[in-house]
Coordinates of C-alpha atoms and ligand atoms in Angstrom, one line a residue:
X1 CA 33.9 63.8 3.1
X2 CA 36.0 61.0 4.5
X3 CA 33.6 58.9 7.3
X4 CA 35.9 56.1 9.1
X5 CA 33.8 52.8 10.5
X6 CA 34.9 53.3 13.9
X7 CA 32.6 56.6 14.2
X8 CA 29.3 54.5 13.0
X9 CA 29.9 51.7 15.3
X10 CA 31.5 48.9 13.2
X11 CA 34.7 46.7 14.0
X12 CA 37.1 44.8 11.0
X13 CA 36.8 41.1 10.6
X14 CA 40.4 40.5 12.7
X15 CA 39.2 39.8 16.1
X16 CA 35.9 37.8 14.6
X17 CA 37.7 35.5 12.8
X18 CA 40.9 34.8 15.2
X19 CA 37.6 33.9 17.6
X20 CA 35.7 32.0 14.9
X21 CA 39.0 30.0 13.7
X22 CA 39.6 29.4 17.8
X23 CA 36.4 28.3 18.1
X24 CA 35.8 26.2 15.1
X25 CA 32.4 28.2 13.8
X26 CA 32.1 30.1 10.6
X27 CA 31.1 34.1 11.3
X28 CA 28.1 34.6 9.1
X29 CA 28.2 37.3 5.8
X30 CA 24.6 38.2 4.7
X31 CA 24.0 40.3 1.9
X32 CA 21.7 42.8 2.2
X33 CA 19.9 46.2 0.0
X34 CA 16.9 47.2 1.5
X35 CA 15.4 48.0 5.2
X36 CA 13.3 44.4 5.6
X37 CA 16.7 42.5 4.7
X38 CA 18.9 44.6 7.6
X39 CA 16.2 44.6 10.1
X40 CA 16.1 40.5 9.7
X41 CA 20.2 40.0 10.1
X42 CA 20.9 42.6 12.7
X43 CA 17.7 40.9 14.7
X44 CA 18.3 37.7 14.0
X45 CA 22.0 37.7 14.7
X46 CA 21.6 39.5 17.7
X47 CA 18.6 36.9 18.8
X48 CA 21.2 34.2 18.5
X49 CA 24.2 36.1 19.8
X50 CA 26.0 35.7 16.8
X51 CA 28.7 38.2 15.2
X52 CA 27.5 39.3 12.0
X53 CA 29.1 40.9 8.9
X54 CA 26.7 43.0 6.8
X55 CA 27.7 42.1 3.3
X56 CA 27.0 45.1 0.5
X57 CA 27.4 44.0 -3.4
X58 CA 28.3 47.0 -5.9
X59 CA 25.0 46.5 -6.9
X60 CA 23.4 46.7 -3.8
X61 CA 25.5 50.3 -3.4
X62 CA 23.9 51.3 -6.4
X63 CA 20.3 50.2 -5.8
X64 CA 20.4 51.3 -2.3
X65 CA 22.9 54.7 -2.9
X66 CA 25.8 54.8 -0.7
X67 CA 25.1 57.0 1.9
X68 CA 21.7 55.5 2.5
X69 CA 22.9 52.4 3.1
X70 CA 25.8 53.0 5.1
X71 CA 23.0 55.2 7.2
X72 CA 21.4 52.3 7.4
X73 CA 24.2 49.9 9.0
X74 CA 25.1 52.9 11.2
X75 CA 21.3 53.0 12.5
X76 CA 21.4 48.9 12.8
X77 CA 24.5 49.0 15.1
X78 CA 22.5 51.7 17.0
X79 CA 19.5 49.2 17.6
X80 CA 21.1 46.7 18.2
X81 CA 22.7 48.0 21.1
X82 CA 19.5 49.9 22.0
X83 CA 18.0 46.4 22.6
X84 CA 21.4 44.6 24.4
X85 CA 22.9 42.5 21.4
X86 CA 26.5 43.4 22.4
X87 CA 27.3 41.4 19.2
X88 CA 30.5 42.8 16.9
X89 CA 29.3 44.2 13.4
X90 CA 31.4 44.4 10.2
X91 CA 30.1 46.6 6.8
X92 CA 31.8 44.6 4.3
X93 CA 31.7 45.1 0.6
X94 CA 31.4 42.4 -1.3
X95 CA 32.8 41.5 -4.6
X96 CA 35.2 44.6 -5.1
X97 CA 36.5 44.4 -9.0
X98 CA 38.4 48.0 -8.6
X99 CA 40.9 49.6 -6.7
X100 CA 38.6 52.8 -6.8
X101 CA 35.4 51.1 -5.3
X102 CA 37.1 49.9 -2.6
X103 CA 38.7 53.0 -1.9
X104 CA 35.6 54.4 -1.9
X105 CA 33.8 52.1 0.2
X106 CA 36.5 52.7 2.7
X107 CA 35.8 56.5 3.2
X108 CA 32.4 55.9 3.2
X109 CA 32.7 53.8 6.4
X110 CA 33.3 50.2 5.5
X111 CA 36.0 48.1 7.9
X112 CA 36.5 45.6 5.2
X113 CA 36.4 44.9 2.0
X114 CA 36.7 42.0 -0.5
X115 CA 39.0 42.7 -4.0
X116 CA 37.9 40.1 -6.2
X117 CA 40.9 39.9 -8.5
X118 CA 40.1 36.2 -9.1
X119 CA 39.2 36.4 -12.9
X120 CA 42.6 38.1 -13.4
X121 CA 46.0 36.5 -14.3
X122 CA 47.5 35.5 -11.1
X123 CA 50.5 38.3 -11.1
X124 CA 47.4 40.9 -11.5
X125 CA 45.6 39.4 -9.3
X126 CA 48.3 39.9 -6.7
X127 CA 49.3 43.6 -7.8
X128 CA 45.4 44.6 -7.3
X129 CA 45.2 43.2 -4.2
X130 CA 48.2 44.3 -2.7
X131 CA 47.2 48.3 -4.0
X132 CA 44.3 47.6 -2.2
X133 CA 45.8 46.4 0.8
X134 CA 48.0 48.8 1.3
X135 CA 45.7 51.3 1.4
X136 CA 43.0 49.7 3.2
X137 CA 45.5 48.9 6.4
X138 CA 46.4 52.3 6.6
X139 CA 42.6 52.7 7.8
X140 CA 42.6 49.5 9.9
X141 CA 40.1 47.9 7.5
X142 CA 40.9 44.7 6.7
X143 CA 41.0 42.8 3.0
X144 CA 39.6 39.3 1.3
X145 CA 41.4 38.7 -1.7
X146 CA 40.6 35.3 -3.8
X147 CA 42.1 32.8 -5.8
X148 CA 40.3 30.5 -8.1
X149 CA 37.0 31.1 -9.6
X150 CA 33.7 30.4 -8.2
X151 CA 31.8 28.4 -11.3
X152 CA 28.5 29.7 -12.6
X153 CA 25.3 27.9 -13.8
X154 CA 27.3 28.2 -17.1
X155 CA 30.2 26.4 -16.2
X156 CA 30.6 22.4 -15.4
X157 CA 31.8 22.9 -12.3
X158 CA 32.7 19.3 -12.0
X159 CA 34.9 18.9 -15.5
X160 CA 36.7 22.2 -15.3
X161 CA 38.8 21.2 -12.2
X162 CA 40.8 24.9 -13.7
X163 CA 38.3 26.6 -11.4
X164 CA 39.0 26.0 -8.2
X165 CA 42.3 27.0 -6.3
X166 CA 45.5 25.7 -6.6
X167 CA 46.9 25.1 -3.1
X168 CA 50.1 25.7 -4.4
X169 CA 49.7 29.6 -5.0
X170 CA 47.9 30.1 -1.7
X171 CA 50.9 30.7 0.5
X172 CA 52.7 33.1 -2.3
X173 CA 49.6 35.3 -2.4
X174 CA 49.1 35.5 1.3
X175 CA 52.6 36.9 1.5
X176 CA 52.7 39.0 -1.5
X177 CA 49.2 40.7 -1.3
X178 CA 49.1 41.0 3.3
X179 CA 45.4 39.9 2.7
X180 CA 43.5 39.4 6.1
X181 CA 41.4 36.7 4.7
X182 CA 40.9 34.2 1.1
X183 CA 38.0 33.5 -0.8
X184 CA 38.8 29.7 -2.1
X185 CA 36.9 28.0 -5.0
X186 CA 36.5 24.5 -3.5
X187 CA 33.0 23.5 -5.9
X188 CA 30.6 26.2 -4.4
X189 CA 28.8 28.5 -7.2
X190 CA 26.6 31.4 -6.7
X191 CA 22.8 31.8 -7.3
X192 CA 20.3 29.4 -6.6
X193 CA 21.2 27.1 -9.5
X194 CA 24.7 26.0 -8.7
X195 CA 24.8 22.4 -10.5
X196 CA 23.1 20.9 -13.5
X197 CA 20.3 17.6 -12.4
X198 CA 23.5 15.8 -14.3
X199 CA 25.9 16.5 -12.0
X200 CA 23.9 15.5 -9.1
X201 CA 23.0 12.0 -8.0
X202 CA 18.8 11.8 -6.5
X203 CA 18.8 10.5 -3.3
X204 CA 15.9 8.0 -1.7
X205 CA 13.2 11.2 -1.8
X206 CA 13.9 12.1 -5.0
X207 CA 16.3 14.8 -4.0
X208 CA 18.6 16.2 -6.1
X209 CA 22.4 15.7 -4.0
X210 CA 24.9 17.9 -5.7
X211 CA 28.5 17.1 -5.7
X212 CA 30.5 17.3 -2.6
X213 CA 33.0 20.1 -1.7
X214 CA 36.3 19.5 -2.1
X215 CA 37.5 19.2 1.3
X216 CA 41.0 17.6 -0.1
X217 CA 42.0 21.2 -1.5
X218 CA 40.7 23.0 1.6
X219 CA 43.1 20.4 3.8
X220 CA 45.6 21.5 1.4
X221 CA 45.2 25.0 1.8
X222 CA 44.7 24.2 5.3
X223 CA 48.4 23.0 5.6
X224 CA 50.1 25.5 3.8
X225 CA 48.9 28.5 5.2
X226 CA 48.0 27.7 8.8
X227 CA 45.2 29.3 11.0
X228 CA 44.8 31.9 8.2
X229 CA 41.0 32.8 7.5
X230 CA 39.3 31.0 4.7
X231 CA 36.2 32.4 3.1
X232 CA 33.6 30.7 1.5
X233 CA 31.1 32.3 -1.5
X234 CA 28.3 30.9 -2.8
X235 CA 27.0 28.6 0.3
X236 CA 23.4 29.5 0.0
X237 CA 21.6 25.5 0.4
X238 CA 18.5 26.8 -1.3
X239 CA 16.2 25.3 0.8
X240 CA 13.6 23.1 -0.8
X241 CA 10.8 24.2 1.4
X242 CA 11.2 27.8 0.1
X243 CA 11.5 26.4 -3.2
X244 CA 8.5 24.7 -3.0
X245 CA 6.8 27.9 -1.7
X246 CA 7.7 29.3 -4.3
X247 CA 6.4 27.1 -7.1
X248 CA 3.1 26.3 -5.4
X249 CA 2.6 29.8 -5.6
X250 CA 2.8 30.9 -9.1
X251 CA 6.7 30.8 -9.1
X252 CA 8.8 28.7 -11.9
X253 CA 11.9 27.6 -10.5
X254 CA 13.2 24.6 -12.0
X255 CA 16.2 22.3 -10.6
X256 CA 17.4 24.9 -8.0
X257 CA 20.0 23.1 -6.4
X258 CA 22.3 24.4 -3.2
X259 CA 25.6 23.3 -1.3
X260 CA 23.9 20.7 1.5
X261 CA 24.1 22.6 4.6
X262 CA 25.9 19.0 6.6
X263 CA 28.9 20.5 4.1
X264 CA 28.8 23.8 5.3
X265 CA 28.8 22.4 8.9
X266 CA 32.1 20.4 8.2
X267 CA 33.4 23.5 6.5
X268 CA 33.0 25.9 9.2
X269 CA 34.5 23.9 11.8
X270 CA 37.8 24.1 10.2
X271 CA 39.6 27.3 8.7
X272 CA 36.9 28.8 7.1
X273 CA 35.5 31.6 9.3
X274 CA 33.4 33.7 6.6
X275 CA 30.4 32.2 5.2
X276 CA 28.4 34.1 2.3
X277 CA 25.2 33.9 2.2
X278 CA 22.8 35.7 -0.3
X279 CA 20.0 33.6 -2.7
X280 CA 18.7 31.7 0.7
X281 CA 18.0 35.4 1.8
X282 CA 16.6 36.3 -1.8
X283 CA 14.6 32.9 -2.2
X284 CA 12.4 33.2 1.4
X285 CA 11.4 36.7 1.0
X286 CA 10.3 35.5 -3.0
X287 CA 8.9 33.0 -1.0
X288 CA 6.7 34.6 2.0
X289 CA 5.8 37.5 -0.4
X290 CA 4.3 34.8 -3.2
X291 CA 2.3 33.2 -0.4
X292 CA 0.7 36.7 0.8
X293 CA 0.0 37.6 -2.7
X294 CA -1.4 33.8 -3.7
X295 CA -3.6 33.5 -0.6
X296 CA -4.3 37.5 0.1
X297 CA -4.9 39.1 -3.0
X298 CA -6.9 42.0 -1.9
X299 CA -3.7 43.1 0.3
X300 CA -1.9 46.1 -1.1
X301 CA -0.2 47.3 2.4
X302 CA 3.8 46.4 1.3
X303 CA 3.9 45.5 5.5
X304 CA 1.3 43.4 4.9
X305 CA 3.9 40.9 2.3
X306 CA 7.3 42.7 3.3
X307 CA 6.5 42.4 7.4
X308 CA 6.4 38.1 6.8
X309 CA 9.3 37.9 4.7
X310 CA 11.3 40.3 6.8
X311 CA 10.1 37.8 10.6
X312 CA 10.6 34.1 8.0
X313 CA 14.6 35.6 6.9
X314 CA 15.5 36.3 10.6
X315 CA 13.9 32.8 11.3
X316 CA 16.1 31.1 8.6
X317 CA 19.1 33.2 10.0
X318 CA 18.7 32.1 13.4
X319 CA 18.6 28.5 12.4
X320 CA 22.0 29.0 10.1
X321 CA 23.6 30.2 13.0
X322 CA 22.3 27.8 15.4
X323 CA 22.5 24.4 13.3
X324 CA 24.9 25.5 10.4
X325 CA 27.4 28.1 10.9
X326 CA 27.9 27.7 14.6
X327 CA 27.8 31.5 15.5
X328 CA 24.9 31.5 17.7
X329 CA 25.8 32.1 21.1
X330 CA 29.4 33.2 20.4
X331 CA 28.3 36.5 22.3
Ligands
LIG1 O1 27.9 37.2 -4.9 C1 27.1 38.0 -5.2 C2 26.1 38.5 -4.3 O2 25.1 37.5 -4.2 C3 25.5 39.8 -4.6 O3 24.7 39.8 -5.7 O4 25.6 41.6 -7.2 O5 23.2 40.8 -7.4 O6 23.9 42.2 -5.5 P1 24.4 41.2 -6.5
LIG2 P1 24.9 32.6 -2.7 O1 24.5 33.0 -4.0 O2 25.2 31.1 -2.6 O3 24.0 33.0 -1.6 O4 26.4 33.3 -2.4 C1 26.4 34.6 -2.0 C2 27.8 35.1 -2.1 O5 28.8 34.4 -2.3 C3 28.0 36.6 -1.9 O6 29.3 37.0 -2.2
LIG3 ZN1 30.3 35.8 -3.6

């Protein structure tokens, strides 16, 4: 059974981003795979008036099963509206690696989806993405392609300057491919350990300060393929008081360090209008949950640990949208 977005209440990413690229703000992406996760976004986006796309991983279809979670976005639109948040709603999967996922994410009511050619050769890169494309716009769901690779923990994103996109195949993919949007590689990672302590200066508290983005290839990318949406992956700052949370309750996470969130700032107020967001989530529920369990150890109610990390994640979401994205108050 085929089930289209526009039946469960969701809208593509076209009209958010021409708004957020008009505007200068980034719309928010959160990834999310169980109820406490959804109930924080779709709250705390529509608490700050801020569009939201719900972001769904392959693995978080798996964990979740399809049709529960696309339930589940369906009933957040629904609430949403029940309580007045008139804010626009995308189900976007993220990190499609075939053809078939994303075909099936599209009949089972998604209005857009990323196909993360990125670790192909760049001619397959641009026949995958265009086979998606093509069929995706039939439905009126839009498409995030990417070029360049996002390093890992294991990589030195610093040295292997091979990793991040090469302005000069942005325009040529854009065309060939009819993507609605483009993941760049501009020195963000994913996970909550996105540099080594070597590649990262302390500053006068000790902190670790990790390289800074390279905003010379965004203005690059910027110029060649203007007013088109740019997306950014791995901008989780991994906040150091949820950090420390964390390790003062039991936790062991060493030399977690995230993109500075005065970066992302600077980022969304140019072409990027899709910022992903994932470990900060991960990291304050850890977090909240630790701190019940450290300081409540009788407690064995999962509302009792799951209700506080559900209320501190719409907290945290609020403030992203308020002081670091710039959605809030968009709607
Ligand atoms: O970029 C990846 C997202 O953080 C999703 O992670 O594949 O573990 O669900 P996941
Ligand atoms: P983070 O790991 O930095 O949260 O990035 C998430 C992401 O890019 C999801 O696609
Ligand atoms: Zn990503």
């Amino acid at each position: 059974m085929t089930v289209s977005y526009k039946e469960l209440g969701f809208v593509n990413t076209r009209e958010m981003f021409k708004k957020a690229m008009d505007g200068g703000y980034a719309v928010p992406a959160y990834n999310f795979n169980n109820l406490e996760q959804i109930q924080a976004i779709i709250n705390g986006c529509g608490r700050s008036r801020s569009p939201v796309i719900l972001q769904v991983s392959k693995g978080a279809r798996d964990y979740a099963n399809a049709t529960l979670l696309r339930n589940m976005g369906k009933g957040a639109v629904e609430m949403a509206r029940e309580q007045g948040y008139e804010i626009p709603v995308a189900l976007h999967l993220d990190h499609g690696d075939t053809y078939e996922l994303c075909v099936s994410c599209i009949e089972n009511g998604f209005s857009s989806v990323m196909i993360d050619g990125s670790h192909h050769p760049y001619e397959k890169n641009v026949e995958l993405t265009k086979k998606v494309v093509d069929y995706a716009h039939k439905y009126d769901v839009s498409v995030e392609g990417e070029l360049g690779v996002l390093a890992g923990i294991e990589d030195d994103v610093v040295a292997a300057k091979s990793v991040y996109t090469q302005p000069e195949e942005v325009e040529d993919f854009v065309k060939k491919t009819g993507v609605d949007s483009l993941a760049i590689s501009i020195g963000t990672s994913h996970g909550a350990y996105k540099f080594k302590p070597e590649q990262c200066t302390r500053n006068q508290e000790g902190v670790l300060v990790p390289p800074p983005l390279r905003f010379d290839i965004l203005e690059e990318i910027q110029k060649r393929i203007p007013g088109f949406p740019i997306v950014l992956h791995g901008s989780s700052s991994v906040l150091p008081k949820y950090v420390d949370l964390i390790n003062n309750n039991g936790g062991a996470l060493e030399a977690a360090v995230g993109i500075p969130e005065g970066q992302l700032r600077k980022a969304a107020k140019s072409a990027v209008c899709k910022i992903n967001i994932d470990s900060d989530g991960r990291l304050v529920v850890t977090a909240m949950i630790r701190k019940v369990f450290h300081e409540k150890p009788a407690e064995f109610d999962p509302r009792k640990y799951l209700g506080p990390a559900r209320d501190e994640l719409m907290n945290m979401i609020i403030e992203k949208n308020k002081n670091v994205l710039g959605s809030a108050d968009q709607y």
